[in-house]
Amino acid sequence: MCYGSEKSQEKKAPAVSKLWTDIQRAWSRMGPPLRPNVEVVAGIKESLSGHRDRLLILGVTPEFADLAADVLAVDASPNMIAAIWPGDTEARRAVEGNWADLPCDDSSRQSAVCDGGLTLIPYPDGYATIFKQLSRVLEPGGRAIFRLFCVPSLCESLEELSDATWEGKLRSIHALKFRLAMARAAETGSVNMKLRDVWDDFTARFPDRMELAQVTGWSEQAIDTIDFYRDSDTVYSYPTEEQVLAIAREQFPNASLKAVGTYEMAERAPLLIMDKE
């Protein structure tokens, strides 16, 4: 059994930051790699084969709302639930809750999915907490699938990324934001970073947004989404694939990665597949 708001009130999730209020407002204008496309949804459906009863979604990713006949979505933000979730039905519902204390009984879910959510969690302790929670709420034989955003083993430098952007080699501002964060993680050796630091990197390398729009073909409105990061102390995490697997395998020894999709940055966004033994 999973609980609604009654149980989630026992241990409230942290207050929703202004960052997430801004993202909620701009959600409809966002695409891959930030949001899953049809390739990702198809890949997750295939990987869930035989595990599509009693699905738990960490977050309210609307593309996942109809992946099973019994869907429960858990999100810390009532604003995101109200704005992004396609609505409750007999087959699906969304509740406010904390991923670090999932409002579900032990062994009550057959499967779980999450799209990019680990990026929002501090590494490694936050990851370990989430994986422990999943191990608790999944039934034996259950499966969890996460789409990750990982720093490649040979990551470009901030300078190399700047050059590639000015040469028109990136297809979207959203890819640039991810790659800026990953390049910073690779250069500093720090998995966790404040978003204000990514904004600072962007502003230092791309001070003229009108020129950037002309070179890349991106709209100035899209480029301005980087300002969600301005002055933000929100911490995102960008580990390598090996770092994620090291923590996942403490709870799920058979954890593995699967490539999916051909969209921009797909090679940095594998599926993490974890089966409960």
Backbone as CSV, one residue per row, in Angstrom:
resi,resn,N_x,N_y,N_z,CA_x,CA_y,CA_z,C_x,C_y,C_z
1,MET,0.850,-1.198,0.000,0.000,0.000,0.000,0.886,1.248,0.000
2,CYS,0.444,2.296,-0.686,1.102,3.596,-0.640,0.110,4.618,-0.124
3,TYR,0.617,5.589,0.589,-0.232,6.540,1.279,-0.302,7.849,0.517
4,GLY,-1.337,8.611,0.812,-1.477,9.936,0.228,-0.875,10.988,1.138
5,SER,-1.518,12.119,1.171,-0.949,13.250,1.881,-0.877,13.035,3.391
6,GLU,-1.711,12.127,3.947,-1.685,11.947,5.398,-0.316,11.510,5.864
7,LYS,0.216,10.472,5.193,1.501,9.964,5.623,2.611,10.944,5.282
8,SER,2.532,11.565,4.103,3.613,12.447,3.695,3.729,13.643,4.633
9,GLN,2.674,13.961,5.389,2.745,15.058,6.328,3.649,14.721,7.508
10,GLU,3.872,13.438,7.763,4.674,13.054,8.914,6.113,13.523,8.790
11,LYS,6.635,13.521,7.554,7.999,13.968,7.316,7.988,14.778,6.048
12,LYS,7.850,16.074,6.193,7.669,16.941,5.036,8.958,17.047,4.240
13,ALA,8.833,17.085,2.923,9.979,17.331,2.068,10.402,18.786,2.228
14,PRO,11.658,19.102,1.848,12.117,20.474,1.951,11.228,21.414,1.136
15,ALA,11.196,22.684,1.534,10.406,23.682,0.814,10.866,23.768,-0.630
16,VAL,9.935,24.001,-1.524,10.239,24.079,-2.941,10.928,25.403,-3.234
17,SER,12.050,25.350,-3.948,12.815,26.555,-4.227,12.184,27.352,-5.361
18,LYS,12.612,28.625,-5.466,12.167,29.469,-6.564,12.562,28.840,-7.897
19,LEU,13.706,28.140,-7.929,14.152,27.482,-9.151,13.057,26.589,-9.707
20,TRP,12.434,25.772,-8.838,11.443,24.830,-9.331,10.137,25.515,-9.704
21,THR,9.850,26.626,-9.064,8.689,27.412,-9.489,8.909,27.945,-10.897
22,ASP,10.130,28.425,-11.179,10.455,28.929,-12.513,10.405,27.817,-13.552
23,ILE,10.966,26.660,-13.220,10.974,25.538,-14.160,9.553,25.072,-14.451
24,GLN,8.719,25.039,-13.428,7.325,24.633,-13.621,6.634,25.550,-14.635
25,ARG,6.908,26.852,-14.550,6.280,27.809,-15.464,6.748,27.612,-16.901
26,ALA,8.005,27.160,-17.082,8.571,27.055,-18.427,8.521,25.636,-18.982
27,TRP,7.926,24.709,-18.251,8.011,23.293,-18.593,7.549,22.991,-20.011
28,SER,6.483,23.612,-20.441,5.916,23.288,-21.749,6.860,23.636,-22.892
29,ARG,7.821,24.535,-22.667,8.740,24.947,-23.718,10.006,24.094,-23.751
30,MET,10.138,23.159,-22.814,11.366,22.378,-22.705,11.252,21.059,-23.463
31,GLY,12.387,20.594,-23.970,12.439,19.324,-24.681,13.660,18.540,-24.273
32,PRO,14.005,17.492,-25.033,15.186,16.714,-24.702,16.442,17.569,-24.859
33,PRO,17.465,17.353,-24.043,17.605,16.232,-23.105,16.889,16.411,-21.766
34,LEU,16.345,17.607,-21.502,15.738,17.832,-20.194,14.526,16.954,-19.978
35,ARG,13.658,16.848,-20.985,12.476,16.006,-20.894,12.663,14.744,-21.734
36,PRO,12.074,13.622,-21.321,12.209,12.396,-22.106,11.413,12.483,-23.404
37,ASN,12.009,11.997,-24.487,11.289,11.971,-25.765,10.713,10.573,-26.001
38,VAL,10.173,10.338,-27.188,9.517,9.059,-27.467,10.511,7.901,-27.398
39,GLU,11.769,8.153,-27.745,12.784,7.095,-27.665,12.980,6.646,-26.224
40,VAL,13.068,7.598,-25.310,13.280,7.266,-23.903,12.074,6.519,-23.352
41,VAL,10.879,7.004,-23.648,9.673,6.339,-23.155,9.596,4.911,-23.680
42,ALA,9.915,4.727,-24.961,9.891,3.381,-25.536,10.934,2.490,-24.879
43,GLY,12.121,3.053,-24.612,13.164,2.268,-23.969,12.798,1.849,-22.566
44,ILE,12.135,2.727,-21.839,11.705,2.387,-20.487,10.587,1.354,-20.523
45,LYS,9.643,1.506,-21.452,8.580,0.500,-21.593,9.169,-0.877,-21.846
46,GLU,10.128,-0.942,-22.760,10.761,-2.226,-23.077,11.473,-2.791,-21.853
47,SER,12.164,-1.934,-21.116,12.911,-2.394,-19.945,11.992,-2.770,-18.780
48,LEU,10.768,-2.263,-18.793,9.797,-2.608,-17.753,9.009,-3.873,-18.071
49,SER,9.287,-4.485,-19.192,8.545,-5.680,-19.599,8.477,-6.691,-18.460
50,GLY,7.245,-7.076,-18.102,7.053,-8.008,-16.996,7.045,-7.344,-15.637
51,HIS,7.217,-6.008,-15.591,7.264,-5.283,-14.318,6.372,-4.041,-14.366
52,ARG,5.222,-4.142,-15.010,4.403,-2.949,-15.221,3.138,-2.924,-14.368
53,ASP,3.142,-3.663,-13.260,2.073,-3.550,-12.277,2.568,-2.687,-11.122
54,ARG,1.670,-1.903,-10.550,1.981,-1.102,-9.351,3.282,-0.317,-9.532
55,LEU,3.223,0.613,-10.465,4.381,1.432,-10.810,4.463,2.668,-9.915
56,LEU,5.655,2.934,-9.418,5.949,4.140,-8.650,6.786,5.075,-9.514
57,ILE,6.369,6.339,-9.632,7.160,7.343,-10.335,7.733,8.307,-9.305
58,LEU,9.034,8.486,-9.305,9.655,9.526,-8.498,9.656,10.798,-9.332
59,GLY,8.770,11.735,-8.964,8.510,12.903,-9.778,7.156,12.774,-10.442
60,VAL,6.818,13.753,-11.265,5.526,13.740,-11.942,5.707,13.852,-13.457
61,THR,6.699,13.169,-13.977,6.964,13.174,-15.414,5.710,12.736,-16.164
62,PRO,5.082,13.630,-16.919,3.806,13.278,-17.550,3.942,12.178,-18.592
63,GLU,5.118,12.056,-19.197,5.322,11.018,-20.209,5.250,9.612,-19.619
64,PHE,5.349,9.491,-18.295,5.316,8.180,-17.638,3.961,7.872,-16.998
65,ALA,3.031,8.787,-17.072,1.796,8.676,-16.294,0.946,7.465,-16.654
66,ASP,1.086,6.963,-17.883,0.242,5.851,-18.322,1.041,4.590,-18.649
67,LEU,2.171,4.414,-17.974,3.012,3.254,-18.246,2.482,1.973,-17.604
68,ALA,1.536,2.083,-16.693,1.007,0.898,-16.012,-0.447,1.130,-15.638
69,ALA,-1.107,0.055,-15.228,-2.520,0.147,-14.851,-2.713,0.705,-13.451
70,ASP,-1.650,0.728,-12.655,-1.696,1.259,-11.289,-0.441,2.099,-11.101
71,VAL,-0.592,3.414,-11.168,0.550,4.330,-11.124,0.405,5.277,-9.939
72,LEU,1.476,5.382,-9.150,1.556,6.371,-8.082,2.780,7.241,-8.336
73,ALA,2.593,8.559,-8.389,3.697,9.506,-8.548,3.897,10.254,-7.239
74,VAL,5.154,10.418,-6.836,5.490,11.115,-5.592,6.401,12.285,-5.916
75,ASP,5.992,13.492,-5.525,6.791,14.685,-5.793,6.725,15.606,-4.589
76,ALA,7.830,16.309,-4.312,7.879,17.201,-3.164,7.147,18.508,-3.397
77,SER,6.862,18.825,-4.665,6.320,20.138,-4.995,4.847,20.080,-5.377
78,PRO,3.967,20.678,-4.574,2.547,20.733,-4.974,2.358,21.563,-6.235
79,ASN,3.234,22.546,-6.463,3.139,23.349,-7.686,3.419,22.514,-8.926
80,MET,4.433,21.652,-8.842,4.749,20.792,-9.975,3.618,19.800,-10.223
81,ILE,3.068,19.239,-9.159,1.954,18.304,-9.316,0.784,18.988,-10.016
82,ALA,0.472,20.201,-9.575,-0.667,20.920,-10.141,-0.440,21.305,-11.591
83,ALA,0.805,21.649,-11.942,1.077,22.186,-13.272,1.474,21.133,-14.293
84,ILE,2.133,20.067,-13.854,2.739,19.113,-14.793,1.971,17.797,-14.878
85,TRP,1.480,17.315,-13.754,0.795,16.025,-13.739,-0.479,16.102,-14.582
86,PRO,-0.750,15.107,-15.450,-1.923,15.184,-16.329,-3.250,14.939,-15.632
87,GLY,-3.225,14.715,-14.345,-4.468,14.537,-13.595,-4.643,13.123,-13.076
88,ASP,-5.298,12.999,-11.941,-5.565,11.698,-11.349,-6.726,11.010,-12.070
89,THR,-6.643,9.690,-12.161,-7.720,8.863,-12.695,-7.813,7.619,-11.813
90,GLU,-8.648,6.688,-12.180,-8.709,5.434,-11.430,-7.393,4.672,-11.513
91,ALA,-6.628,4.903,-12.588,-5.396,4.151,-12.795,-4.140,4.866,-12.295
92,ARG,-4.236,6.160,-11.997,-3.034,6.900,-11.620,-3.388,8.006,-10.634
93,ARG,-2.427,8.332,-9.776,-2.600,9.454,-8.869,-1.231,9.983,-8.465
94,ALA,-1.180,11.238,-8.074,0.046,11.875,-7.625,-0.153,12.404,-6.213
95,VAL,0.876,12.235,-5.369,0.806,12.714,-3.989,2.075,13.492,-3.672
96,GLU,1.947,14.411,-2.743,3.102,15.145,-2.241,3.857,14.259,-1.267
97,GLY,5.149,14.160,-1.433,5.932,13.301,-0.554,7.415,13.484,-0.738
98,ASN,8.162,12.848,0.120,9.614,12.977,0.178,10.254,11.679,-0.310
99,TRP,11.100,11.750,-1.310,11.753,10.544,-1.825,12.633,9.880,-0.768
100,ALA,13.103,10.649,0.192,13.931,10.083,1.255,13.111,9.347,2.303
101,ASP,11.794,9.429,2.189,10.879,8.749,3.109,9.603,8.441,2.342
102,LEU,9.710,7.564,1.365,8.604,7.305,0.442,7.350,6.849,1.185
103,PRO,6.198,7.427,0.853,4.950,7.092,1.552,4.352,5.780,1.055
104,CYS,5.124,4.707,1.153,4.707,3.389,0.666,5.095,2.320,1.676
105,ASP,4.274,1.292,1.784,4.610,0.153,2.619,5.736,-0.660,1.997
106,ASP,6.377,-1.465,2.807,7.438,-2.345,2.324,6.896,-3.296,1.261
107,SER,7.676,-3.520,0.223,7.371,-4.494,-0.836,6.011,-4.246,-1.486
108,SER,5.605,-2.987,-1.589,4.271,-2.678,-2.100,4.240,-2.290,-3.571
109,ARG,5.399,-2.057,-4.197,5.456,-1.653,-5.599,6.259,-2.670,-6.408
110,GLN,5.756,-2.961,-7.601,6.471,-3.898,-8.465,7.581,-3.223,-9.250
111,SER,7.429,-1.941,-9.514,8.421,-1.232,-10.326,8.460,0.236,-9.947
112,ALA,9.549,0.896,-10.359,9.714,2.329,-10.110,10.503,2.933,-11.257
113,VAL,10.173,4.175,-11.600,10.919,4.885,-12.639,11.163,6.314,-12.181
114,CYS,12.214,6.916,-12.727,12.533,8.301,-12.409,13.323,8.880,-13.573
115,ASP,12.976,10.090,-13.979,13.647,10.725,-15.108,14.541,11.859,-14.636
116,GLY,15.839,11.581,-14.559,16.811,12.613,-14.219,16.785,13.067,-12.782
117,GLY,15.997,12.423,-11.944,15.804,12.908,-10.579,17.031,12.849,-9.701
118,LEU,17.943,11.937,-9.980,19.124,11.843,-9.131,19.986,13.091,-9.230
119,THR,19.897,13.810,-10.351,20.655,15.054,-10.489,20.289,16.047,-9.399
120,LEU,19.088,15.946,-8.860,18.616,16.877,-7.845,19.046,16.496,-6.439
121,ILE,19.752,15.357,-6.310,20.067,14.779,-5.012,21.581,14.867,-4.768
122,PRO,22.027,15.258,-3.576,23.468,15.285,-3.296,24.084,13.884,-3.373
123,TYR,25.250,13.809,-3.965,25.995,12.551,-4.077,27.085,12.548,-3.005
124,PRO,27.352,11.417,-2.335,26.751,10.090,-2.515,25.613,9.776,-1.542
125,ASP,25.526,10.538,-0.429,24.600,10.142,0.630,23.145,10.181,0.174
126,GLY,22.776,11.206,-0.596,21.410,11.287,-1.070,21.046,10.134,-1.979
127,TYR,21.974,9.733,-2.840,21.749,8.591,-3.726,21.537,7.327,-2.898
128,ALA,22.400,7.132,-1.889,22.287,5.935,-1.058,20.936,5.872,-0.356
129,THR,20.446,7.029,0.101,19.140,7.059,0.772,18.018,6.665,-0.180
130,ILE,18.050,7.201,-1.405,17.013,6.872,-2.390,17.037,5.392,-2.717
131,PHE,18.216,4.842,-2.935,18.313,3.425,-3.289,17.843,2.531,-2.137
132,LYS,18.109,2.927,-0.904,17.610,2.162,0.244,16.089,2.193,0.292
133,GLN,15.510,3.348,0.017,14.059,3.462,-0.015,13.456,2.576,-1.107
134,LEU,14.079,2.568,-2.270,13.580,1.721,-3.351,13.679,0.251,-2.991
135,SER,14.774,-0.131,-2.371,14.929,-1.524,-1.949,13.838,-1.911,-0.950
136,ARG,13.416,-0.966,-0.145,12.358,-1.228,0.835,10.996,-1.386,0.176
137,VAL,10.635,-0.480,-0.738,9.263,-0.463,-1.253,9.055,-1.412,-2.434
138,LEU,10.121,-1.837,-3.112,9.953,-2.786,-4.213,9.741,-4.195,-3.680
139,GLU,8.872,-4.936,-4.339,8.699,-6.338,-3.984,9.873,-7.152,-4.513
140,PRO,10.116,-8.352,-3.973,11.178,-9.204,-4.525,10.950,-9.433,-6.015
141,GLY,12.002,-9.273,-6.797,11.871,-9.366,-8.243,11.480,-8.070,-8.910
142,GLY,11.222,-7.014,-8.110,10.834,-5.722,-8.656,11.997,-5.029,-9.358
143,ARG,11.674,-4.039,-10.158,12.693,-3.353,-10.975,12.525,-1.841,-10.879
144,ALA,13.653,-1.146,-10.772,13.680,0.322,-10.807,14.525,0.770,-11.991
145,ILE,14.058,1.822,-12.674,14.764,2.349,-13.840,14.875,3.863,-13.703
146,PHE,16.084,4.366,-13.756,16.348,5.797,-13.681,17.062,6.243,-14.952
147,ARG,16.608,7.357,-15.542,17.438,7.990,-16.566,18.409,8.914,-15.844
148,LEU,19.681,8.758,-16.161,20.742,9.502,-15.495,21.257,10.631,-16.376
149,PHE,22.001,11.540,-15.772,22.836,12.492,-16.492,24.232,12.369,-15.902
150,CYS,25.150,11.798,-16.681,26.465,11.441,-16.164,27.593,12.151,-16.906
151,VAL,28.634,12.490,-16.162,29.837,13.073,-16.743,30.584,11.981,-17.503
152,PRO,30.918,12.189,-18.767,31.659,11.166,-19.514,33.083,11.012,-18.992
153,SER,33.660,9.851,-19.215,35.013,9.590,-18.714,36.034,10.540,-19.327
154,LEU,35.825,10.926,-20.576,36.668,11.924,-21.233,35.807,13.148,-21.517
155,CYS,35.713,14.012,-20.533,34.817,15.157,-20.638,35.557,16.376,-21.190
156,GLU,34.871,17.134,-22.025,35.449,18.359,-22.556,35.714,19.359,-21.439
157,SER,36.633,20.276,-21.673,36.878,21.362,-20.731,35.862,22.467,-20.967
158,LEU,35.776,23.385,-20.010,34.893,24.536,-20.183,35.294,25.349,-21.405
159,GLU,36.588,25.479,-21.641,37.063,26.229,-22.793,36.687,25.531,-24.097
160,GLU,36.847,24.216,-24.146,36.476,23.458,-25.344,34.975,23.546,-25.610
161,LEU,34.179,23.513,-24.547,32.732,23.627,-24.702,32.349,25.004,-25.217
162,SER,33.008,26.022,-24.710,32.753,27.380,-25.189,33.039,27.490,-26.680
163,ASP,34.167,26.939,-27.112,34.529,26.990,-28.536,33.492,26.261,-29.384
164,ALA,33.067,25.065,-28.927,32.095,24.281,-29.689,30.766,25.019,-29.815
165,THR,30.385,25.742,-28.776,29.125,26.493,-28.806,29.210,27.631,-29.809
166,TRP,30.284,28.393,-29.762,30.429,29.512,-30.697,30.563,29.040,-32.139
167,GLU,30.994,27.779,-32.310,31.076,27.210,-33.659,29.754,26.608,-34.118
168,GLY,28.711,26.723,-33.288,27.385,26.250,-33.658,27.211,24.744,-33.611
169,LYS,27.981,24.054,-32.761,27.950,22.593,-32.728,26.934,22.027,-31.741
170,LEU,26.330,22.865,-30.913,25.313,22.394,-29.976,23.931,22.723,-30.524
171,ARG,22.984,21.826,-30.268,21.651,22.000,-30.837,20.675,22.728,-29.928
172,SER,20.941,22.777,-28.616,19.969,23.415,-27.723,20.655,24.040,-26.521
173,ILE,20.022,25.056,-25.969,20.517,25.700,-24.756,20.471,24.734,-23.583
174,HIS,19.516,23.814,-23.588,19.408,22.868,-22.477,20.602,21.925,-22.453
175,ALA,21.064,21.510,-23.619,22.269,20.689,-23.680,23.472,21.478,-23.184
176,LEU,23.538,22.751,-23.541,24.657,23.576,-23.086,24.672,23.671,-21.565
177,LYS,23.511,23.843,-20.948,23.462,23.953,-19.486,23.976,22.673,-18.832
178,PHE,23.524,21.525,-19.320,24.009,20.260,-18.770,25.511,20.119,-18.967
179,ARG,25.983,20.430,-20.165,27.398,20.219,-20.462,28.292,21.205,-19.718
180,LEU,27.809,22.411,-19.455,28.548,23.337,-18.610,28.748,22.749,-17.213
181,ALA,27.668,22.207,-16.656,27.751,21.616,-15.320,28.689,20.420,-15.316
182,MET,28.617,19.591,-16.340,29.478,18.413,-16.412,30.946,18.800,-16.583
183,ALA,31.204,19.809,-17.415,32.582,20.266,-17.600,33.126,20.846,-16.298
184,ARG,32.278,21.575,-15.577,32.705,22.105,-14.279,33.018,20.964,-13.310
185,ALA,32.168,19.935,-13.285,32.415,18.791,-12.401,33.734,18.107,-12.751
186,ALA,33.991,17.947,-14.042,35.226,17.292,-14.470,36.457,18.123,-14.118
187,GLU,36.353,19.442,-14.292,37.509,20.301,-14.035,37.792,20.468,-12.547
188,THR,36.739,20.549,-11.730,36.926,20.786,-10.298,37.054,19.498,-9.496
189,GLY,36.595,18.390,-10.073,36.604,17.130,-9.343,35.502,17.047,-8.308
190,SER,34.550,17.978,-8.351,33.447,17.999,-7.388,32.157,17.576,-8.073
191,VAL,31.530,16.523,-7.588,30.283,16.024,-8.166,29.144,17.001,-7.926
192,ASN,29.097,17.602,-6.734,28.006,18.479,-6.340,28.379,19.943,-6.577
193,MET,27.425,20.722,-7.089,27.712,22.136,-7.352,26.455,22.979,-7.199
194,LYS,26.664,24.233,-6.852,25.554,25.182,-6.798,25.260,25.693,-8.208
195,LEU,23.980,25.854,-8.496,23.603,26.291,-9.835,24.095,27.698,-10.141
196,ARG,24.286,28.517,-9.125,24.818,29.856,-9.361,26.202,29.795,-10.012
197,ASP,26.964,28.732,-9.716,28.294,28.593,-10.314,28.191,28.286,-11.806
198,VAL,27.181,27.512,-12.193,26.959,27.234,-13.614,26.545,28.516,-14.328
199,TRP,25.696,29.316,-13.682,25.295,30.604,-14.265,26.510,31.505,-14.450
200,ASP,27.411,31.509,-13.473,28.622,32.324,-13.581,29.478,31.875,-14.762
201,ASP,29.616,30.553,-14.942,30.394,30.025,-16.075,29.770,30.458,-17.399
202,PHE,28.447,30.356,-17.470,27.748,30.744,-18.696,27.967,32.220,-18.996
203,THR,27.776,33.071,-17.997,27.865,34.512,-18.203,29.277,34.940,-18.591
204,ALA,30.276,34.270,-18.032,31.657,34.609,-18.361,31.990,34.281,-19.807
205,ARG,31.404,33.208,-20.329,31.755,32.751,-21.677,30.795,33.244,-22.759
206,PHE,29.588,33.621,-22.345,28.586,34.064,-23.314,27.930,35.359,-22.828
207,PRO,28.708,36.434,-22.725,28.169,37.688,-22.180,27.155,38.369,-23.085
208,ASP,27.250,38.131,-24.391,26.345,38.775,-25.345,25.310,37.749,-25.811
209,ARG,24.147,37.766,-25.206,23.131,36.754,-25.512,22.544,36.945,-26.904
210,MET,22.480,38.169,-27.384,21.972,38.414,-28.726,22.907,37.781,-29.763
211,GLU,24.199,37.926,-29.534,25.168,37.306,-30.439,25.070,35.787,-30.373
212,LEU,24.902,35.252,-29.162,24.757,33.806,-28.999,23.535,33.302,-29.756
213,ALA,22.442,34.044,-29.682,21.222,33.659,-30.400,21.459,33.655,-31.901
214,GLN,22.183,34.637,-32.402,22.458,34.715,-33.835,23.329,33.560,-34.304
215,VAL,24.335,33.204,-33.501,25.257,32.138,-33.879,24.582,30.774,-33.834
216,THR,23.779,30.546,-32.808,23.219,29.211,-32.581,21.842,29.009,-33.200
217,GLY,21.110,30.101,-33.429,19.732,29.977,-33.884,18.751,29.758,-32.749
218,TRP,19.219,29.792,-31.497,18.328,29.637,-30.353,17.590,30.948,-30.104
219,SER,16.375,30.859,-29.624,15.638,32.070,-29.297,16.218,32.693,-28.025
220,GLU,16.106,34.013,-27.925,16.572,34.680,-26.711,15.750,34.232,-25.505
221,GLN,14.485,33.904,-25.724,13.637,33.411,-24.630,14.183,32.091,-24.090
222,ALA,14.619,31.202,-24.999,15.193,29.932,-24.563,16.508,30.155,-23.826
223,ILE,17.342,31.023,-24.351,18.621,31.304,-23.705,18.408,31.858,-22.305
224,ASP,17.387,32.672,-22.139,17.138,33.293,-20.837,16.727,32.284,-19.761
225,THR,16.443,31.038,-20.140,16.130,30.038,-19.105,17.343,29.769,-18.218
226,ILE,18.551,30.143,-18.658,19.723,29.993,-17.800,19.575,30.836,-16.535
227,ASP,18.735,31.871,-16.592,18.570,32.737,-15.428,17.827,32.065,-14.287
228,PHE,17.249,30.882,-14.524,16.711,30.092,-13.415,17.836,29.791,-12.414
229,TYR,19.085,29.739,-12.909,20.227,29.368,-12.079,20.834,30.557,-11.332
230,ARG,20.493,31.756,-11.735,21.135,32.941,-11.173,20.865,33.060,-9.675
231,ASP,21.947,33.246,-8.912,21.871,33.419,-7.445,21.252,32.227,-6.736
232,SER,21.184,31.072,-7.405,20.560,29.890,-6.802,21.578,29.063,-6.022
233,ASP,21.250,28.785,-4.760,22.086,27.903,-3.943,21.655,26.443,-4.058
234,THR,20.677,26.174,-4.932,20.280,24.791,-5.179,21.481,23.998,-5.678
235,VAL,21.660,22.805,-5.133,22.804,21.964,-5.492,22.353,20.841,-6.416
236,TYR,23.014,20.703,-7.545,22.815,19.572,-8.453,24.054,18.687,-8.404
237,SER,23.898,17.424,-8.780,25.025,16.491,-8.755,25.237,15.888,-10.138
238,TYR,26.504,15.771,-10.525,26.867,15.208,-11.821,28.018,14.216,-11.642
239,PRO,27.706,12.981,-11.250,28.729,11.953,-11.106,29.017,11.277,-12.442
240,THR,30.019,10.426,-12.460,30.278,9.571,-13.609,29.405,8.321,-13.513
241,GLU,29.333,7.565,-14.581,28.573,6.312,-14.555,29.113,5.384,-13.470
242,GLU,30.433,5.312,-13.364,31.052,4.417,-12.378,30.691,4.837,-10.951
243,GLN,30.621,6.132,-10.709,30.259,6.603,-9.372,28.822,6.257,-9.022
244,VAL,27.916,6.353,-9.983,26.522,5.980,-9.732,26.407,4.486,-9.449
245,LEU,27.056,3.677,-10.284,26.973,2.228,-10.105,27.548,1.792,-8.757
246,ALA,28.583,2.471,-8.295,29.189,2.099,-7.019,28.184,2.219,-5.871
247,ILE,27.354,3.260,-5.889,26.353,3.433,-4.833,25.146,2.528,-5.071
248,ALA,24.707,2.419,-6.322,23.537,1.586,-6.623,23.771,0.136,-6.233
249,ARG,24.968,-0.362,-6.455,25.241,-1.785,-6.213,25.345,-2.132,-4.734
250,GLU,25.333,-1.132,-3.851,25.265,-1.435,-2.428,23.905,-2.033,-2.071
251,GLN,22.848,-1.629,-2.787,21.501,-2.158,-2.560,21.067,-3.123,-3.656
252,PHE,21.545,-2.887,-4.872,21.152,-3.695,-6.034,22.434,-4.183,-6.730
253,PRO,22.985,-5.317,-6.284,24.283,-5.774,-6.812,24.302,-5.973,-8.326
254,ASN,23.139,-6.191,-8.928,23.094,-6.437,-10.378,22.835,-5.164,-11.175
255,ALA,22.920,-3.995,-10.568,22.636,-2.740,-11.268,23.483,-2.614,-12.529
256,SER,22.832,-2.173,-13.613,23.533,-2.057,-14.893,23.040,-0.826,-15.640
257,LEU,23.726,-0.480,-16.714,23.378,0.673,-17.526,22.989,0.232,-18.926
258,LYS,22.066,0.974,-19.520,21.591,0.671,-20.869,21.479,1.975,-21.654
259,ALA,22.118,2.023,-22.817,22.012,3.198,-23.683,20.654,3.212,-24.370
260,VAL,20.095,4.407,-24.529,18.808,4.522,-25.218,18.722,5.884,-25.898
261,GLY,18.256,5.895,-27.142,17.969,7.145,-27.831,19.102,7.673,-28.684
262,THR,18.737,8.607,-29.560,19.688,9.264,-30.449,19.611,10.787,-30.321
263,TYR,18.841,11.298,-29.359,18.694,12.727,-29.162,20.016,13.331,-28.655
264,GLU,20.110,14.636,-28.706,21.331,15.299,-28.250,21.611,14.963,-26.791
265,MET,22.826,14.520,-26.518,23.293,14.127,-25.189,22.797,12.760,-24.741
266,ALA,22.199,11.967,-25.631,21.738,10.629,-25.237,22.877,9.777,-24.701
267,GLU,24.079,9.986,-25.235,25.226,9.188,-24.791,25.616,9.493,-23.347
268,ARG,25.123,10.612,-22.810,25.406,10.963,-21.413,24.199,10.710,-20.513
269,ALA,23.171,10.074,-21.049,21.930,9.873,-20.291,21.468,8.417,-20.388
270,PRO,22.265,7.475,-19.866,21.855,6.065,-19.925,20.750,5.764,-18.921
271,LEU,20.112,4.624,-19.108,19.168,4.120,-18.119,19.915,3.273,-17.094
272,LEU,19.674,3.546,-15.832,20.164,2.710,-14.740,19.071,1.724,-14.400
273,ILE,19.361,0.434,-14.518,18.364,-0.614,-14.296,18.773,-1.413,-13.061
274,MET,17.870,-1.498,-12.076,18.168,-2.154,-10.806,17.063,-3.149,-10.469
275,ASP,17.419,-4.393,-10.246,16.453,-5.423,-9.882,16.638,-5.824,-8.426
276,LYS,15.519,-5.929,-7.702,15.575,-6.374,-6.315,15.583,-7.896,-6.277
277,GLU,16.583,-8.454,-5.657,16.707,-9.917,-5.620,15.793,-10.507,-4.545
